[in-house]
XYZ file of C-alpha atoms in Angstrom:
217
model
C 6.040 9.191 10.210
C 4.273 6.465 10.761
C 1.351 5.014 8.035
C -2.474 6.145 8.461
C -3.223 2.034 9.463
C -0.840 2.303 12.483
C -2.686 6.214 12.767
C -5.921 4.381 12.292
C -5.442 1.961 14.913
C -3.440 3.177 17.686
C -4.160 7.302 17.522
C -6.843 7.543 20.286
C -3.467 6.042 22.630
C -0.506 7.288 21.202
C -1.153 10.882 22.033
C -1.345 13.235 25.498
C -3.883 15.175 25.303
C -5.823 13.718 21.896
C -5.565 15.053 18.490
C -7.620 17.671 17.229
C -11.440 16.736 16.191
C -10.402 18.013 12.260
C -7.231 15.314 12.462
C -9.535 12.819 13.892
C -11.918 13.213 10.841
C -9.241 13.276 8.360
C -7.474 9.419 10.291
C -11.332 8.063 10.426
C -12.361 9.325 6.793
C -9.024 8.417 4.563
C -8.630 5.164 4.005
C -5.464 2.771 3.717
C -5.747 -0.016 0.978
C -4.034 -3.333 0.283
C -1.629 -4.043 -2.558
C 0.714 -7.378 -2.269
C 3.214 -8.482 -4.399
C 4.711 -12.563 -5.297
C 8.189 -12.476 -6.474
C 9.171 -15.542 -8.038
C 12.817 -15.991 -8.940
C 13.352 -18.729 -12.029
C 16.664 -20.235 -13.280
C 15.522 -18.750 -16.444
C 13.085 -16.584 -17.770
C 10.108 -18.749 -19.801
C 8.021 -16.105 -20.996
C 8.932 -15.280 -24.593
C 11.445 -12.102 -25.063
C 8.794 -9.629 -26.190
C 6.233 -10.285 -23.237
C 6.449 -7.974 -20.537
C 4.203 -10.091 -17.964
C 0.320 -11.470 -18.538
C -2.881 -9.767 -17.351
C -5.280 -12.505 -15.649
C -8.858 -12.209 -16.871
C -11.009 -15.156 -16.069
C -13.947 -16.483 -17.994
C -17.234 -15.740 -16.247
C -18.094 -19.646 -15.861
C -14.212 -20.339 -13.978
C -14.726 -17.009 -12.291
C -17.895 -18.421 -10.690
C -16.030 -22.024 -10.005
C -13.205 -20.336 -8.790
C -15.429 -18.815 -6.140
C -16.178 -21.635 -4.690
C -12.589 -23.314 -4.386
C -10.246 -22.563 -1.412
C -8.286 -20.400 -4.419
C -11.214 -17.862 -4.674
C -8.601 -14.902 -3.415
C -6.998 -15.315 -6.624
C -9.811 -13.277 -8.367
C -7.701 -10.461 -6.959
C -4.827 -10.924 -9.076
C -4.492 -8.513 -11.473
C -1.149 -10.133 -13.212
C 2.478 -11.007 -13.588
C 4.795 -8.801 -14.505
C 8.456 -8.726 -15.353
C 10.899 -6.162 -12.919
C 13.250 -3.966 -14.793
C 16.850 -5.471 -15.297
C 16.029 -8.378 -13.430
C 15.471 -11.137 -15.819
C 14.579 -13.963 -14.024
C 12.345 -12.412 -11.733
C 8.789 -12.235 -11.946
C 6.214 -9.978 -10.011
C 2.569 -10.838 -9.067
C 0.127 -8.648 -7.979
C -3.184 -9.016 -5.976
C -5.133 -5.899 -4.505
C -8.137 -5.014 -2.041
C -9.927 -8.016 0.723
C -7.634 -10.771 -1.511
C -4.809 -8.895 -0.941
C -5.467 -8.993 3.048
C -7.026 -12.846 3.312
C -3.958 -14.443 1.191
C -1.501 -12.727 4.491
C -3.507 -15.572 6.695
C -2.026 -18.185 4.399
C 0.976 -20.123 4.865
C 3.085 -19.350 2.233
C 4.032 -22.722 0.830
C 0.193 -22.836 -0.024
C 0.235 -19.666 -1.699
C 3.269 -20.457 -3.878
C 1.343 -24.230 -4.994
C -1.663 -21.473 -5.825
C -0.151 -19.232 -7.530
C 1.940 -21.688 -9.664
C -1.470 -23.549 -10.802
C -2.863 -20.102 -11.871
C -0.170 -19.412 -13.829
C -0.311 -22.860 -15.706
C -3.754 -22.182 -16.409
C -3.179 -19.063 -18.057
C -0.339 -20.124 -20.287
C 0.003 -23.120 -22.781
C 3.363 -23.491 -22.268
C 5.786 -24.825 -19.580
C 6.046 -22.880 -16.581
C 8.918 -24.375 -13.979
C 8.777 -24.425 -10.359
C 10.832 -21.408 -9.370
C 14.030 -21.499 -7.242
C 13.159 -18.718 -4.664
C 9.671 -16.966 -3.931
C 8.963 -14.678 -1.280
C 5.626 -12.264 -0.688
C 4.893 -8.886 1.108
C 2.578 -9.211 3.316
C 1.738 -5.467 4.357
C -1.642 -5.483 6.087
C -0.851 -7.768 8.513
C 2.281 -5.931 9.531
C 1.849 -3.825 12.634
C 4.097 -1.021 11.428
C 2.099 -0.279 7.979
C -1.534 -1.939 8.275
C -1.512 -1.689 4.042
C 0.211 0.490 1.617
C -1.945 3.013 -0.484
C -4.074 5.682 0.792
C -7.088 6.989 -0.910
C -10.406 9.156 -0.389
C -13.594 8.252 0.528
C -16.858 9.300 0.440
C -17.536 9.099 4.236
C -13.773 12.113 3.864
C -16.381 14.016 1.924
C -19.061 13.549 4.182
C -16.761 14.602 6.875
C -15.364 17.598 4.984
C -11.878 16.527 5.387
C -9.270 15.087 3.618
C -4.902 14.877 3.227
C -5.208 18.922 4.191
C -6.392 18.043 7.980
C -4.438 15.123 8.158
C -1.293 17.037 7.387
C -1.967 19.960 9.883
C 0.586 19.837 12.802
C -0.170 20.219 16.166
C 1.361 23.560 17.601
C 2.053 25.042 20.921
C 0.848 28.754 22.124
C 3.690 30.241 19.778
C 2.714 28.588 16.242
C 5.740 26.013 16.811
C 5.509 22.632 15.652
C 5.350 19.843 18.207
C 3.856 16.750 16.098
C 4.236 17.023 12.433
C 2.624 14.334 9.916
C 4.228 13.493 6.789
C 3.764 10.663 4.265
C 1.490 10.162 1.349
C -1.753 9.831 3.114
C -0.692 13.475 3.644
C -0.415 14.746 -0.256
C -3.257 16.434 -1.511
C -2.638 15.559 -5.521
C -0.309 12.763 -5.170
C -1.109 10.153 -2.207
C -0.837 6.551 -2.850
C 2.599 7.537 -4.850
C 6.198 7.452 -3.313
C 6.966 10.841 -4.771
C 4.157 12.096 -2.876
C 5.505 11.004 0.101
C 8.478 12.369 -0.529
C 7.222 15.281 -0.648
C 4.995 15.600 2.593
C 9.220 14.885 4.214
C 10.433 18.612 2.186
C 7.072 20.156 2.916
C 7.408 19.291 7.125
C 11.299 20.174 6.347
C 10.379 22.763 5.128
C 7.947 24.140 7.778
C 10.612 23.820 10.385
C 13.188 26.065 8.354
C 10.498 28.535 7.945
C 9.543 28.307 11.698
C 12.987 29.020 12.599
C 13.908 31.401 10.317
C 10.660 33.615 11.673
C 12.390 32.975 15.294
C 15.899 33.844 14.174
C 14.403 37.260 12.583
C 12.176 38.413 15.331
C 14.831 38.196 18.058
């Protein structure tokens, strides 16, 4: 299954004959957000033993500096976050058009960024980290961003996950192109147990097609 951004970019040439009008609603109304993540890997942990990470909220009068700096993506960083049973590692997020601009970046600027905003925000000591690496999902061919979501111009449309996770069939209900993933989920898209999902449900269908076949002969 490939994600709606590849769907979104590539589905008026990937299939002989086109989709279905209703599936071309559902690619062109559903959207496909950004979410990164910074992993920073320290010698030792310096955040205290009770913090679990630091939300970033900026002053309105460094918001509106910030703005105006080559740093202004940084407004999209929600915070930094400790990662279960790793201990030295430490997880930044940064979401939406911030998210996408800071994958144009080299990432030896991005790490000298992001270690400034954290000094900012704390009053202590924070060391230069011994390995960092980023995602960098938008501007990857095979995913084009990470969450899927509903939009208004879906509504407008009248479509939504439903359409999008129609297969195409031949003259005898079987299934020839199925579409799984979370875009798909009707309740939980955006969520990896959504996606997981959408894989039994197509499973699923398939059994069920066969079955029908296996009975009828």
């Amino acid at each position: 299954t490939v994600s709606l951004g590849v769907l979104k970019e590539n589905h008026k040439t990937m299939f002989e004959p086109c989709l279905s009008l209703s599936k071309e609603h559902a690619i062109d109304g559903l959207k496909l957000g950004t979410v990164n993540k910074f992993f920073f890997e320290f010698e030792k942990m310096f955040l205290p033993d009770d913090w679990r990470g630091i939300d970033c909220l900026w002053r309105d009068e460094d918001l509106e500096i910030l703005r105006e700096t080559e740093y202004f993506w940084m407004e999209g960083i929600s915070g930094f976050y400790g990662v279960a049973y790793q201990p030295r590692i430490l997880c930044g997020w940064i979401v939406g058009r911030h998210a996408r601009y800071v994958e144009t970046l080299a990432e030896e600027d991005v790490l000298k960024a992001l270690m400034w905003m954290l000094r900012k925000f704390l009053k202590f000591p924070v060391p230069d980290p011994i390995k960092f690496i980023r995602t960098q999902w938008y501007t990857n061919s095979n995913f084009r961003g990470t969450y899927s979501y509903r939009t208004l111009y879906a509504d407008e449309l009248r479509t939504g996950a439903w359409d999008l996770a129609k297969p195409t069939t031949d003259d005898d209900d079987k299934p020839i192109v199925q579409f799984a993933g979370e875009a798909t989920h009707n309740h939980y898209f955006g969520t990896v147990h959504g996606a997981i999902e959408t894989g039994w449900r197509e499973a699923d269908r398939l059994i069920n097609y066969y079955e029908k076949k296996k009975t009828s002969n």
